[in-house]
Coordinates of C-alpha atoms and ligand atoms in Angstrom, one line a residue:
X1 CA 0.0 0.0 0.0
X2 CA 1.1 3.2 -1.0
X3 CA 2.3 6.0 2.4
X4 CA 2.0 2.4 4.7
X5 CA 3.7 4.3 7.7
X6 CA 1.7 7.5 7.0
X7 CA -2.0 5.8 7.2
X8 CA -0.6 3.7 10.8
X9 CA -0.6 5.8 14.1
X10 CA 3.0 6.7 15.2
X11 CA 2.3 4.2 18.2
X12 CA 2.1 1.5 16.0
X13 CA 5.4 2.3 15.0
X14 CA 6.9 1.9 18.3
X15 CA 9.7 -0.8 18.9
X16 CA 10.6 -1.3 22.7
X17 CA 13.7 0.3 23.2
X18 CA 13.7 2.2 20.0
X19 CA 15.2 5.4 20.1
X20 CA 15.5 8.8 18.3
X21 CA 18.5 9.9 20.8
X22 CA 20.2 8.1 23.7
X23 CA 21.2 10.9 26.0
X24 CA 24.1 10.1 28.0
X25 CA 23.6 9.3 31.7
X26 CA 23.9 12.5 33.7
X27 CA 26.8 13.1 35.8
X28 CA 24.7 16.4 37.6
X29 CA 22.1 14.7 39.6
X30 CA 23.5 13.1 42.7
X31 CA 22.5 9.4 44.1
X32 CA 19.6 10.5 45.7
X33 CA 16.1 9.5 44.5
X34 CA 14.2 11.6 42.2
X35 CA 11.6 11.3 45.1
X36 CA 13.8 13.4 47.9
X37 CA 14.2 16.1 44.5
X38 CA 10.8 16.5 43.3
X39 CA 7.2 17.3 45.2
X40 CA 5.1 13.8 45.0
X41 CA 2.9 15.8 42.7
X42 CA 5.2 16.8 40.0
X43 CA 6.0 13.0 39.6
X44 CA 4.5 10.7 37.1
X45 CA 3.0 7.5 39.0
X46 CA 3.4 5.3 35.8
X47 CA 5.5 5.5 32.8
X48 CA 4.5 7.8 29.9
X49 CA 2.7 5.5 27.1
X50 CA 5.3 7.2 24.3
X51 CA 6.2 5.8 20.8
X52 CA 9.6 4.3 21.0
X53 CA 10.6 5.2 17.3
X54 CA 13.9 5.7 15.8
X55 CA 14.4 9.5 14.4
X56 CA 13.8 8.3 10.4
X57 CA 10.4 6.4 11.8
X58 CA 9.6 10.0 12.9
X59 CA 10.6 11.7 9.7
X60 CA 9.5 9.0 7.3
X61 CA 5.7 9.4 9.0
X62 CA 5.1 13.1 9.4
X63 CA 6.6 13.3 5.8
X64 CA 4.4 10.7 4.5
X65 CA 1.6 11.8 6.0
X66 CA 2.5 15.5 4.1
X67 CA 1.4 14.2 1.1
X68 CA -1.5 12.5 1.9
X69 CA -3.6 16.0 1.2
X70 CA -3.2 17.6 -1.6
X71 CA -2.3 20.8 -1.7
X72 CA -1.3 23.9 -3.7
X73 CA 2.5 23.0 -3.4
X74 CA 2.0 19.3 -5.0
X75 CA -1.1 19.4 -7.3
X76 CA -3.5 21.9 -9.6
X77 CA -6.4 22.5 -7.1
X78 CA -9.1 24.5 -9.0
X79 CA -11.3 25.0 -5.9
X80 CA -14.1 27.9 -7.0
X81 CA -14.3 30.4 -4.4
X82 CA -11.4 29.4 -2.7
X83 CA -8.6 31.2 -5.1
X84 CA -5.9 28.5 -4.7
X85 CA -3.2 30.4 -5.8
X86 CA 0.7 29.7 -5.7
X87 CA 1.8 31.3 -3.0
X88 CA 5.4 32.6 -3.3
X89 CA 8.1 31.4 -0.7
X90 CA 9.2 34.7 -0.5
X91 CA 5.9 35.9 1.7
X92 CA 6.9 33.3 3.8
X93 CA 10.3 33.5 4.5
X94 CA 10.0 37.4 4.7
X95 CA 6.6 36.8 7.7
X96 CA 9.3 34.1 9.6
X97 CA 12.2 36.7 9.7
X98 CA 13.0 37.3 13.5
X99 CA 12.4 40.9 13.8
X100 CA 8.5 39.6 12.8
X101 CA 8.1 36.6 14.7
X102 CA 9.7 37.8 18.0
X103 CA 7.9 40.2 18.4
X104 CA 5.0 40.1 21.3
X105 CA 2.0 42.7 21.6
X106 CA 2.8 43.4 25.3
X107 CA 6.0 44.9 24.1
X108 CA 6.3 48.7 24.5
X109 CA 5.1 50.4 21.6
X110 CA 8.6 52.6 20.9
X111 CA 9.8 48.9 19.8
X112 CA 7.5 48.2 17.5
X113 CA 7.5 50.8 15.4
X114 CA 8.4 48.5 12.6
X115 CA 5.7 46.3 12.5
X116 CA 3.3 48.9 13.5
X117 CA 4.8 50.7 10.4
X118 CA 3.5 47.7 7.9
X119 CA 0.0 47.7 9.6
X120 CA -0.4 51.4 8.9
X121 CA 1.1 51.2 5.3
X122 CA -1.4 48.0 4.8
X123 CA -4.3 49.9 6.2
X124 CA -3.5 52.8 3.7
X125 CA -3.3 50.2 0.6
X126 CA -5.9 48.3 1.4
X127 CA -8.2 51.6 1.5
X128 CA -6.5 52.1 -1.5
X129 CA -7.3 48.8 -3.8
X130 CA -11.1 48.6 -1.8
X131 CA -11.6 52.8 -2.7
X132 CA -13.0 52.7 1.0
X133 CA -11.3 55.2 3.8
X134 CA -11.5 53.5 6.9
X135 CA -9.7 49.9 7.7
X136 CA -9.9 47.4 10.3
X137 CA -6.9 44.7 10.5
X138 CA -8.2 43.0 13.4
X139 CA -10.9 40.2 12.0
X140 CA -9.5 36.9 11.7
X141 CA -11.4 35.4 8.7
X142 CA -13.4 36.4 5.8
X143 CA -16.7 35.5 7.5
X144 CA -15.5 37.2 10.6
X145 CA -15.3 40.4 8.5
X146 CA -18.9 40.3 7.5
X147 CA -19.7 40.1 11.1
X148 CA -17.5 42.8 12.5
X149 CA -19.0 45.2 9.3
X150 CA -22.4 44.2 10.1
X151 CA -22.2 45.0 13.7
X152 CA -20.6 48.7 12.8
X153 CA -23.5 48.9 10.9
X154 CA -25.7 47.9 13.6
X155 CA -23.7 50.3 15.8
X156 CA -24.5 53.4 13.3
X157 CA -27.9 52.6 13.4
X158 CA -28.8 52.5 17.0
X159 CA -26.8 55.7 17.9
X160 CA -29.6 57.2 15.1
X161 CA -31.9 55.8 16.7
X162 CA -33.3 54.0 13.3
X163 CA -34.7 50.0 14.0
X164 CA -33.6 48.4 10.9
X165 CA -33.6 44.7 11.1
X166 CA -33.1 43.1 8.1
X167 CA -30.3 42.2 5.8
X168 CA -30.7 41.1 2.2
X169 CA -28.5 38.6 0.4
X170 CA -28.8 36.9 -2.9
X171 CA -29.8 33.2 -3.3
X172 CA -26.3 33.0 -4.7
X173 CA -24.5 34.0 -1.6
X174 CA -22.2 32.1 0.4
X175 CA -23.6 30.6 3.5
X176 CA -21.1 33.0 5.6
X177 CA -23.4 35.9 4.4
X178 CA -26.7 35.1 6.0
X179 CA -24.8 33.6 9.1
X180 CA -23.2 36.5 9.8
X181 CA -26.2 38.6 9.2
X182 CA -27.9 36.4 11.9
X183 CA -25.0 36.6 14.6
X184 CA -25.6 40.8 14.0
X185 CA -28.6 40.1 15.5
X186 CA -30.6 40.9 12.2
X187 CA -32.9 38.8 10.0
X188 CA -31.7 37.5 6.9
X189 CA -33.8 37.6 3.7
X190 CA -33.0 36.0 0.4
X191 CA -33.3 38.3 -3.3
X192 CA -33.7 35.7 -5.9
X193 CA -31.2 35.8 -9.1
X194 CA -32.8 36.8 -12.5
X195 CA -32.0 34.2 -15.0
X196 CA -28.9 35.5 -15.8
X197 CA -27.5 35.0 -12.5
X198 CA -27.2 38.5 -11.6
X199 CA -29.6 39.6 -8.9
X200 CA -33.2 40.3 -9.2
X201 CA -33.6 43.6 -9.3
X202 CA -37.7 43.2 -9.4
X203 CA -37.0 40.7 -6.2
X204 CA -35.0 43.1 -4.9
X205 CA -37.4 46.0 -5.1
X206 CA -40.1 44.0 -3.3
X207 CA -37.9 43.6 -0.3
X208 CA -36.5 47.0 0.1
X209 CA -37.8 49.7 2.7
X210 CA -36.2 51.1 5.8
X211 CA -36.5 48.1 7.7
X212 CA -33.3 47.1 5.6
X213 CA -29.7 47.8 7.2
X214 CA -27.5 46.0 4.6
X215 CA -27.7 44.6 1.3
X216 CA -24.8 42.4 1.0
X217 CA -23.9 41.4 -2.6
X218 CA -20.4 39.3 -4.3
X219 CA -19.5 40.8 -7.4
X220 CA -17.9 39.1 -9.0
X221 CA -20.8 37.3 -7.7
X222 CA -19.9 33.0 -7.1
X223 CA -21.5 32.2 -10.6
X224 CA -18.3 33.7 -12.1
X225 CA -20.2 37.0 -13.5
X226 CA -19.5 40.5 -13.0
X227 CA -23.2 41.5 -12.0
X228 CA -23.8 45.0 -14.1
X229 CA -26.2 46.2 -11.9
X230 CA -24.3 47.3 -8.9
X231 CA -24.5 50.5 -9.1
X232 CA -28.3 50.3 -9.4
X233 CA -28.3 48.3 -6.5
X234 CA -26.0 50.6 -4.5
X235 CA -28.1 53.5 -5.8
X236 CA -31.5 51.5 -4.4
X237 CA -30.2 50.3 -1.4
X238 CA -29.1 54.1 -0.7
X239 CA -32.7 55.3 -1.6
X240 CA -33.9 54.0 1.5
X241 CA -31.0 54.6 3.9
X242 CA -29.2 51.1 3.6
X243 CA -25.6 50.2 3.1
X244 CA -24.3 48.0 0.7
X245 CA -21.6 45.1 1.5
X246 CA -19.4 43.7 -1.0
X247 CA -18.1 40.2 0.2
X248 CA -14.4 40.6 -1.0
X249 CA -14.2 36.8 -1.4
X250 CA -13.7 37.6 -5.6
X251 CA -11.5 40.4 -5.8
X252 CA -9.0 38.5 -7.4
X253 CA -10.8 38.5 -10.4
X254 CA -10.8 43.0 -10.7
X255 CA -7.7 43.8 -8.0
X256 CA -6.7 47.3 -10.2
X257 CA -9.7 47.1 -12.6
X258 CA -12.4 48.4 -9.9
X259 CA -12.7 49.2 -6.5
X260 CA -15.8 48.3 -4.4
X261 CA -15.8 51.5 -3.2
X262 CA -16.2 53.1 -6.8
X263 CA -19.2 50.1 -7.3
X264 CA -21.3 52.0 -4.7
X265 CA -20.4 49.9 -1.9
X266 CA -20.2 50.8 1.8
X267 CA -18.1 48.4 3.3
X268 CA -16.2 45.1 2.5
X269 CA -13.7 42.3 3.6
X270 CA -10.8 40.8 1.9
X271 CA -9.7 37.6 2.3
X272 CA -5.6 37.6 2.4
X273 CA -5.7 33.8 1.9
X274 CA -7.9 34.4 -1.1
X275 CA -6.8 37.1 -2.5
X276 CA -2.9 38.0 -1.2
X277 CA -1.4 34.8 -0.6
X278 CA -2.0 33.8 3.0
X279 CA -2.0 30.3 3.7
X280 CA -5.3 28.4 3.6
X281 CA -7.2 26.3 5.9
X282 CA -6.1 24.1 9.4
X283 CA -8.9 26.5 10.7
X284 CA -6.3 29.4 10.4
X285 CA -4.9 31.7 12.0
X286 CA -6.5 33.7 8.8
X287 CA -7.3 37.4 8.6
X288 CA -10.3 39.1 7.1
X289 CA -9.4 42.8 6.9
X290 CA -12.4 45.2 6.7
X291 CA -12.6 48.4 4.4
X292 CA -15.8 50.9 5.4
X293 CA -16.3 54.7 3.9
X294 CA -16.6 57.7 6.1
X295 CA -19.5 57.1 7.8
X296 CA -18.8 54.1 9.4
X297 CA -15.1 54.3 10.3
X298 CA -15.8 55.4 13.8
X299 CA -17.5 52.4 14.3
X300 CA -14.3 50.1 13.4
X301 CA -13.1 47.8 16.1
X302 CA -10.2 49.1 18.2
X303 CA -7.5 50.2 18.6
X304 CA -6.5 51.3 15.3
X305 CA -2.9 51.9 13.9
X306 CA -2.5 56.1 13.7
X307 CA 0.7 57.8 12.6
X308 CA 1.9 61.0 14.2
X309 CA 4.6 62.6 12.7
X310 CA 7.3 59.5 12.4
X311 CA 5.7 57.3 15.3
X312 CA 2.8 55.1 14.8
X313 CA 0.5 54.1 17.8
X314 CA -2.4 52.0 18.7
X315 CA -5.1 54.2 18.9
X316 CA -7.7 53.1 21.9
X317 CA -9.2 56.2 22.0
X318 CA -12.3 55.5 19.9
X319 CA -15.7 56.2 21.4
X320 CA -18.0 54.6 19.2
X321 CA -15.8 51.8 18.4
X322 CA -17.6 48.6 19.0
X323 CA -14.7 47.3 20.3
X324 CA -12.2 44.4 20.0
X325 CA -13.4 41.5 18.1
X326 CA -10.0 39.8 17.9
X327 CA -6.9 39.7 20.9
X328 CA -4.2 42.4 20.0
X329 CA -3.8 43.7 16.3
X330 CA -5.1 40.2 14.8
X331 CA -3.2 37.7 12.8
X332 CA -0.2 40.0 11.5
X333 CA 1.7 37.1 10.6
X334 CA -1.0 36.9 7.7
X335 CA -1.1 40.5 7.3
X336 CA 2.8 40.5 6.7
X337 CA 2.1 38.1 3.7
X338 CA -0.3 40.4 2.4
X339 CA 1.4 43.2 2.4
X340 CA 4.9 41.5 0.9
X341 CA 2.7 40.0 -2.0
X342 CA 1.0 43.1 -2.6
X343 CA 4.3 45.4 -2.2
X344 CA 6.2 42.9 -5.1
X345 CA 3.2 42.9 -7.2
X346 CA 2.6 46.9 -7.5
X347 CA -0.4 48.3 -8.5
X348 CA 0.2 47.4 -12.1
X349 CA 1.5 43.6 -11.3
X350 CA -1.8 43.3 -9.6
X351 CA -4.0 44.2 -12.2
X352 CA -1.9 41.9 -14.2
X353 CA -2.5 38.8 -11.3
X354 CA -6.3 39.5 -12.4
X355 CA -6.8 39.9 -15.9
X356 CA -4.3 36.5 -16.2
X357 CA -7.0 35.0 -13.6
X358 CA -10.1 36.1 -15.7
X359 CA -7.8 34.3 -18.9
X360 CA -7.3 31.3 -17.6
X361 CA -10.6 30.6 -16.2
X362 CA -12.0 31.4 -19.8
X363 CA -10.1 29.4 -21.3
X364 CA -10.6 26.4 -19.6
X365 CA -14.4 27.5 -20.0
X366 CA -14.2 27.2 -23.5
X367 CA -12.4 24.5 -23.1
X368 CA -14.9 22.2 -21.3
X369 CA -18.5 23.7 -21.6
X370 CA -19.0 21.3 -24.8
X371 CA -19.0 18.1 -22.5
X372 CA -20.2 20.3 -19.0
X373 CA -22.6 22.9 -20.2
X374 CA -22.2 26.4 -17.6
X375 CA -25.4 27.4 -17.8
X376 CA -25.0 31.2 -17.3
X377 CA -23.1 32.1 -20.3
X378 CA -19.7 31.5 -22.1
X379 CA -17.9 34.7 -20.5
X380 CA -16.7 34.6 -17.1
X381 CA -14.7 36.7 -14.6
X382 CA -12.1 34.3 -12.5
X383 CA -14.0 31.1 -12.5
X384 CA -17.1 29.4 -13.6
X385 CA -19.9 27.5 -12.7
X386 CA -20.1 23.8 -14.8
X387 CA -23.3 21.4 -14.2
X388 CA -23.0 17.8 -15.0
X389 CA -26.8 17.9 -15.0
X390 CA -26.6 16.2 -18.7
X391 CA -24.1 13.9 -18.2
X392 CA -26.0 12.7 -14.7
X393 CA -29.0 11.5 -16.8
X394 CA -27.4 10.4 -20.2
X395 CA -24.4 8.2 -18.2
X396 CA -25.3 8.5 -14.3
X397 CA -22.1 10.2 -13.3
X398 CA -22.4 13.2 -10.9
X399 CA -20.5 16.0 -10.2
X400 CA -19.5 13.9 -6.9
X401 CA -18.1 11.4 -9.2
X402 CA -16.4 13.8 -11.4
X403 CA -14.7 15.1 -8.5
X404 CA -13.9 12.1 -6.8
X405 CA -12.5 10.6 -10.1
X406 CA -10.3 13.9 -10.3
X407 CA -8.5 12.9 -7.1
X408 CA -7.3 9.5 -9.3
X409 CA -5.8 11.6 -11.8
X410 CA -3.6 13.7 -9.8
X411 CA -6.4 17.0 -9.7
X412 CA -8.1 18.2 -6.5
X413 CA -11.4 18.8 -7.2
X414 CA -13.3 21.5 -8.3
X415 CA -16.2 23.0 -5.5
X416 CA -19.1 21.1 -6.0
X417 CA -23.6 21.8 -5.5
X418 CA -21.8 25.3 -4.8
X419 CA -23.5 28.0 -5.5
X420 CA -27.5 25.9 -4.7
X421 CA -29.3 28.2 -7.7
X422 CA -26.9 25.8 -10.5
X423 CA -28.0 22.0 -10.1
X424 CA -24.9 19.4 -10.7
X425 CA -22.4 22.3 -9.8
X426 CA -18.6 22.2 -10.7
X427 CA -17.4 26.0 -9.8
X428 CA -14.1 25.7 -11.7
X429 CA -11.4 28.3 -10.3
X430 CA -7.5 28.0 -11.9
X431 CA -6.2 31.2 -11.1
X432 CA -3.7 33.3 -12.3
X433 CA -0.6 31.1 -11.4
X434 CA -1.2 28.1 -13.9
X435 CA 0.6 27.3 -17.2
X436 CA -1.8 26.6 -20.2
X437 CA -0.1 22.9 -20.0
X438 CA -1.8 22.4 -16.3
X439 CA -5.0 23.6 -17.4
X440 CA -4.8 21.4 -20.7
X441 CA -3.9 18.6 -18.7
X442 CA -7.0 19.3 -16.5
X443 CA -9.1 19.7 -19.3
X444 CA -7.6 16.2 -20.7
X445 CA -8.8 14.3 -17.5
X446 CA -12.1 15.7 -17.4
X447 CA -12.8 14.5 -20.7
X448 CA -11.6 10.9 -20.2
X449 CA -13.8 10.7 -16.9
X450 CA -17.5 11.6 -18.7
X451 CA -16.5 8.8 -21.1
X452 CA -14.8 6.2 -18.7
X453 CA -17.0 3.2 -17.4
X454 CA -19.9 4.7 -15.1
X455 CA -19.1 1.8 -12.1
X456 CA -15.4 2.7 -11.9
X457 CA -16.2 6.6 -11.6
X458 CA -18.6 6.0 -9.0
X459 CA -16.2 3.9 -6.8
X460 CA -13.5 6.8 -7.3
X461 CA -10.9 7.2 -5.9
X462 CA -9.0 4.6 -5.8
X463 CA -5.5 5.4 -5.3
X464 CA -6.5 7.5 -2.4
X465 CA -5.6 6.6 1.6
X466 CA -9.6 7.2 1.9
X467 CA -11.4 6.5 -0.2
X468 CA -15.7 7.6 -0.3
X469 CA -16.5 8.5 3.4
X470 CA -19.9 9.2 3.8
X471 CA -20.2 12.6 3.1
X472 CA -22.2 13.6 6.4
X473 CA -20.9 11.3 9.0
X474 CA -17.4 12.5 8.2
X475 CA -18.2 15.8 9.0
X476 CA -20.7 14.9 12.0
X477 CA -18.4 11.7 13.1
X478 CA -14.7 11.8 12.3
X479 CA -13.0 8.8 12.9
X480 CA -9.2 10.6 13.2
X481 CA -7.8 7.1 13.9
X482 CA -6.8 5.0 10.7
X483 CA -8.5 1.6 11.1
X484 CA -7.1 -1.1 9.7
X485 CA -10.0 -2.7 8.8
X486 CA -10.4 -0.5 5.5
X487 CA -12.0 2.9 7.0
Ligands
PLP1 C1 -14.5 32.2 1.3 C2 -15.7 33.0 1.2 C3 -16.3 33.6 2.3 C4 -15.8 33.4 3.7 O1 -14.4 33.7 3.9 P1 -13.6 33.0 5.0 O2 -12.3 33.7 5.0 O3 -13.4 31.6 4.6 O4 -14.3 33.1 6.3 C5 -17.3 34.4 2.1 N1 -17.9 34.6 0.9 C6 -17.4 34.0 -0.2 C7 -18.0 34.3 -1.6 C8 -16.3 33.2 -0.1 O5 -15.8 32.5 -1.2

């Protein structure tokens, strides 16, 4: 079997007597027994139950069990919505350099000044690229943005005394958008998408009035299409007193080609891991940097980064703040990422990452749609929604299946039943960092799956450690330790 020491426990390795190090006797400690040196309490009663493994047991396992993800280092992993981008070693070695890692928060601001520095300069770039003033560093994911904007919004409100309880989102959305709105505290309605995939505007009419706080909208939205009617939106949504949010989740598909800000929107998140090369997943530490215009800036979280003069501080002194929503300044070691891809990029190299994103994702579009139609149109922004809606009733293979089968061919998969309003859904993202030979090759695979034998596609994969968990119970019930007997 392929990774054998990575799919056992690193108990099962152990060996009696096995050892990574022998350590030679010490010649410190005196005859006595360890009983006369140590409080009864500090001593173990029984001997620890630790793996006795040599020191290449240790390194053979942990590297084994490396590669039995995929990931953006080993394999293409087209993920929709996710933006798995190559993310340049550079951002990494430059957030591990001492003078950023030893740092704590506690430290006295005078020696900080560095670091402090980059949080300012980021805060000034990012209201730069989101053509919104005011900036918050401090949320610690994408979704935790939403929530930290929504509750500034919630914040202006109740100092004007105005009861607005409802937030709007497209049937499009990601599930992040309405549970955030519902964490806010407000009620969460749904605008249906026109046929085209852009929003309703009809829908929307109906569900507009002062009640409504926030409209919060994706554009590009997560079918893939730049939705032309933002600005109407904005303008509506404005009409009767409401913000608009623009979930940041796409702007790697217009990063110098428009600014939310410019689009009528009133506030948004970016997602660094997205978007600037953080690193994704292992349930962070991520960052979800906000960006809000005039009117809500005082609301921000605090403290702040100010500059006076050549000294930059944390600035605590914010009335209507509605306070922390993350310990000290957030996850800079993120933020440093972000700003050292965004620094060697330049405005012009980011505009660049974009229109290459929006390139490759059409291509492979135009590539594929013959075999797995994408029902809203033959243009897209940064990625694309497929449905294997056809192929499900003319050969009974899914778009599980197709993504499953993937995984045999050396391809994570595409997001799949993501966004709901597309049945069958493949939301196909390649980003700006792959060679036309990788997407070719994708393209290659996908073809040979529709036409291999319908049995073997739905047993897929097969050269995986795990193979088809149930889909529920492995999110409900996850059995972390291998078992032998085939789980
Ligand atoms: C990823 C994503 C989010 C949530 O962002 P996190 O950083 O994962 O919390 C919200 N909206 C859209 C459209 C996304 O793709």
């Amino acid at each position: 079997m392929r990774n054998r020491q990575a799919t056992q426990l690193l108990f099962e390795l152990s060996k009696p007597g096995r050892r990574a190090a022998v350590i030679p006797p010490s010649d410190v400690l005196t005859d006595e027994p360890l009983e006369s040196l140590l409080p009864s309490e500090a001593l173990a009663t029984e001997e620890l139950a630790l793996p006795e493994v040599a020191e290449g047991d240790v390194v053979r396992h942990y590297t084994n069990l490396s590669t039995l993800n995929m990931s953006v280092d080993t394999h293409f992993y087209p993920l929709g919505s996710c933006t798995m981008k190559y993310n340049p070693k550079r951002n990494e070695r430059l957030a591990g350099l001492g003078g950023v890692v030893d740092l704590h928060p506690y430290q006295p601001e005078s020696t900080l000044q560095g670091m402090l520095r980059l949080l300012y300069e980021l805060q000034g770039i990012l209201a730069e690229i989101s053509g919104l003033p005011a900036v918050s560093l401090q949320p610690a994911a994408g979704a935790h943005g939403e929530l930290t904007a929504l509750m500034a919004a919630a914040a202006y409100f109740a100092e004007r005394g105005e009861k607005r309880t409802k937030v709007l989102t497209p049937d499009s959305a990601h599930g992040t958008n309405p549970a955030s709105a519902t964490m806010a505290g407000f009620q969460a309605i749904t605008i249906r998408s026109a046929a085209d995939g852009s929003v309703d505007l009809d829908d929307l009419a109906s569900k507009l009035d002062d009640q409504v706080a926030v409209v919060m909208i994706t554009n590009p939205n997560t079918l893939g299409l730049f939705d032309k009617g933002i600005s109407e939106i904005a303008k509506r949504v404005h009409a009767v007193g409401g913000f608009v949010y623009l979930d940041g989740a796409n702007m790697n598909a217009i990063l110098g080609v428009t600014r939310p800000g410019d689009l009528g929107a009133d506030m948004m998140h970016f997602n660094p891991h997205k978007t600037f090369s953080g690193p994704h997943g292992g349930g962070g530490p991520g960052a979800g940097p906000i960006c809000v215009n005039e009117a809500l800036g005082p609301y921000l979280p605090s403290p702040m980064v100010v500059r006076e003069g050549d000294a930059y501080r944390l600035d605590y002194d914010r009335p209507r703040s509605i306070g922390r929503v993350r310990s000290f300044f957030g996850n800079v070691g993120v933020l440093v990422r972000a700003y050292c891809y965004i620094l060697s990029h330049g405005p012009a190299g980011l505009r660049k990452v974009s229109e290459q994103a929006v390139l490759n994702a059409n291509y492979l579009l135009a590539r594929v749609k013959h075999i797995l139609p994408v029902p809203h149109g033959d243009k897209c922004m940064h990625e694309f929604v497929a449905s294997a809606e056809r192929l499900k009733a003319t050969r009974g293979i899914t778009a599980m299946d197709i993504a499953k089968r993937l995984l045999d061919y050396g391809f994570h998969a595409p997001t799949v039943y993501f966004p709901l309003t597309v049945p069958e859904a493949l939301m196909v993202e390649p980003t700006e960092t792959e060679s036309k030979e990788t997407l070719d090759a994708f393209c290659e695979a996908l073809f040979r799956i529709t036409e291999e034998d319908a049995d073997l596609v739905h047993s897929a994969p097969t050269t995986t450690a795990v193979r088809r968990p149930d889909e529920l119970t492995a999110a409900r019930k996850p059995i972390v330790k291998w078992n032998h007997s085939g789980g």
